[in-house]
Amino acid sequence: MSLIPRFFGNRRSNVFDPFSLDVWDPFRDFAVSTKRTPETSAFVDTRIDWKETPEAHVFKADVPGLKKEEVKVEVVDDRVLQISGERNVEKEDKNDTWHRVERSSGKFMRRFRLPENAKMDQVKASMENGVLTVTVPKLVVKKPDVKAVEISG
């Protein structure tokens, strides 16, 4: 019998069988749920790209099957862009036989803290073909005027 089980939870192992040895997992006792439920699956599946151009911050979110009335774009705390929405579950008929359910439903929400150069009062959003595009213009940084000074002497 090995000493390892005594120190790490009295798990059974056989030191002579390399395939029966327990490997100590320090995260074993943490309760982390990776189970996808209808409430979390839409949140997990909402993919958003954020790119910065010289003129603006542009966000593109895949929201297939949603109408623009089902999606909200909000500015929270003056600097946080919040994109949220909800996919509703399709109504079930008692006579229907479901063979596969893969489309997610539920609420989703994503938040992005924007830098100081974003004009939060001029945010624009549009939706086309299941893609939400949010454009946040940037402040124009004026380059300082540089005037050459002639050196005498």
PDB file of C-alpha atoms in Angstrom, residues 74-147:
ATOM      1  CA  GLU A  74     -26.603  50.007 -23.742  1.00  0.00           C
ATOM      2  CA  VAL A  75     -23.921  52.264 -22.282  1.00  0.00           C
ATOM      3  CA  VAL A  76     -23.477  51.567 -18.565  1.00  0.00           C
ATOM      4  CA  ASP A  77     -21.444  53.702 -16.139  1.00  0.00           C
ATOM      5  CA  ASP A  78     -20.311  56.039 -18.951  1.00  0.00           C
ATOM      6  CA  ARG A  79     -17.555  53.666 -20.167  1.00  0.00           C
ATOM      7  CA  VAL A  80     -19.071  50.173 -20.444  1.00  0.00           C
ATOM      8  CA  LEU A  81     -20.745  48.901 -23.598  1.00  0.00           C
ATOM      9  CA  GLN A  82     -23.323  46.224 -22.771  1.00  0.00           C
ATOM     10  CA  ILE A  83     -24.842  43.954 -25.416  1.00  0.00           C
ATOM     11  CA  SER A  84     -27.644  41.684 -24.232  1.00  0.00           C
ATOM     12  CA  GLY A  85     -30.641  39.809 -25.509  1.00  0.00           C
ATOM     13  CA  GLU A  86     -32.713  36.687 -25.276  1.00  0.00           C
ATOM     14  CA  ARG A  87     -33.472  33.739 -27.498  1.00  0.00           C
ATOM     15  CA  ASN A  88     -36.877  32.314 -26.666  1.00  0.00           C
ATOM     16  CA  VAL A  89     -37.593  28.607 -26.578  1.00  0.00           C
ATOM     17  CA  GLU A  90     -39.721  27.402 -29.454  1.00  0.00           C
ATOM     18  CA  LYS A  91     -43.239  26.483 -28.364  1.00  0.00           C
ATOM     19  CA  GLU A  92     -43.677  22.746 -28.058  1.00  0.00           C
ATOM     20  CA  ASP A  93     -46.685  20.853 -29.287  1.00  0.00           C
ATOM     21  CA  LYS A  94     -47.631  17.769 -27.271  1.00  0.00           C
ATOM     22  CA  ASN A  95     -47.951  15.745 -30.498  1.00  0.00           C
ATOM     23  CA  ASP A  96     -44.441  16.593 -31.749  1.00  0.00           C
ATOM     24  CA  THR A  97     -41.577  14.132 -31.489  1.00  0.00           C
ATOM     25  CA  TRP A  98     -38.207  15.826 -31.165  1.00  0.00           C
ATOM     26  CA  HIS A  99     -35.215  13.956 -32.564  1.00  0.00           C
ATOM     27  CA  ARG A 100     -32.540  16.534 -31.838  1.00  0.00           C
ATOM     28  CA  VAL A 101     -32.396  19.926 -30.097  1.00  0.00           C
ATOM     29  CA  GLU A 102     -29.144  21.789 -30.797  1.00  0.00           C
ATOM     30  CA  ARG A 103     -30.154  25.430 -31.085  1.00  0.00           C
ATOM     31  CA  SER A 104     -29.576  27.312 -27.870  1.00  0.00           C
ATOM     32  CA  SER A 105     -32.066  29.506 -26.099  1.00  0.00           C
ATOM     33  CA  GLY A 106     -31.899  31.787 -23.101  1.00  0.00           C
ATOM     34  CA  LYS A 107     -30.409  35.123 -22.148  1.00  0.00           C
ATOM     35  CA  PHE A 108     -26.980  36.424 -23.050  1.00  0.00           C
ATOM     36  CA  MET A 109     -25.025  39.468 -21.973  1.00  0.00           C
ATOM     37  CA  ARG A 110     -21.529  40.713 -22.765  1.00  0.00           C
ATOM     38  CA  ARG A 111     -19.814  43.820 -21.361  1.00  0.00           C
ATOM     39  CA  PHE A 112     -16.798  45.722 -22.666  1.00  0.00           C
ATOM     40  CA  ARG A 113     -14.988  48.538 -20.857  1.00  0.00           C
ATOM     41  CA  LEU A 114     -13.985  51.068 -23.471  1.00  0.00           C
ATOM     42  CA  PRO A 115     -10.892  53.267 -23.364  1.00  0.00           C
ATOM     43  CA  GLU A 116     -10.939  57.002 -22.737  1.00  0.00           C
ATOM     44  CA  ASN A 117     -10.797  57.823 -26.450  1.00  0.00           C
ATOM     45  CA  ALA A 118     -14.320  56.472 -27.112  1.00  0.00           C
ATOM     46  CA  LYS A 119     -17.183  58.882 -27.787  1.00  0.00           C
ATOM     47  CA  MET A 120     -19.814  57.108 -25.698  1.00  0.00           C
ATOM     48  CA  ASP A 121     -22.515  59.621 -26.613  1.00  0.00           C
ATOM     49  CA  GLN A 122     -22.303  58.747 -30.346  1.00  0.00           C
ATOM     50  CA  VAL A 123     -22.720  54.954 -30.259  1.00  0.00           C
ATOM     51  CA  LYS A 124     -24.508  53.527 -33.314  1.00  0.00           C
ATOM     52  CA  ALA A 125     -25.844  50.017 -33.861  1.00  0.00           C
ATOM     53  CA  SER A 126     -27.234  48.171 -36.873  1.00  0.00           C
ATOM     54  CA  MET A 127     -28.229  44.602 -37.593  1.00  0.00           C
ATOM     55  CA  GLU A 128     -28.071  42.765 -40.885  1.00  0.00           C
ATOM     56  CA  ASN A 129     -28.285  39.033 -41.677  1.00  0.00           C
ATOM     57  CA  GLY A 130     -27.961  37.981 -38.028  1.00  0.00           C
ATOM     58  CA  VAL A 131     -24.891  40.130 -37.352  1.00  0.00           C
ATOM     59  CA  LEU A 132     -25.132  43.050 -34.932  1.00  0.00           C
ATOM     60  CA  THR A 133     -22.610  45.817 -35.638  1.00  0.00           C
ATOM     61  CA  VAL A 134     -21.969  48.420 -32.947  1.00  0.00           C
ATOM     62  CA  THR A 135     -19.753  51.374 -33.829  1.00  0.00           C
ATOM     63  CA  VAL A 136     -18.280  53.635 -31.152  1.00  0.00           C
ATOM     64  CA  PRO A 137     -16.466  56.619 -32.704  1.00  0.00           C
ATOM     65  CA  LYS A 138     -13.120  57.683 -31.275  1.00  0.00           C
ATOM     66  CA  LEU A 139     -12.078  61.149 -30.205  1.00  0.00           C
ATOM     67  CA  VAL A 140      -9.928  62.804 -32.806  1.00  0.00           C
ATOM     68  CA  VAL A 141      -6.536  63.316 -31.303  1.00  0.00           C
ATOM     69  CA  LYS A 142      -5.215  66.540 -32.684  1.00  0.00           C
ATOM     70  CA  LYS A 143      -1.535  66.370 -33.368  1.00  0.00           C
ATOM     71  CA  PRO A 144       0.273  69.309 -31.858  1.00  0.00           C
ATOM     72  CA  ASP A 145       1.364  71.970 -34.287  1.00  0.00           C
ATOM     73  CA  VAL A 146       5.097  71.828 -34.617  1.00  0.00           C
ATOM     74  CA  LYS A 147       6.858  74.960 -35.692  1.00  0.00           C
TER      75      LYS A 147
END
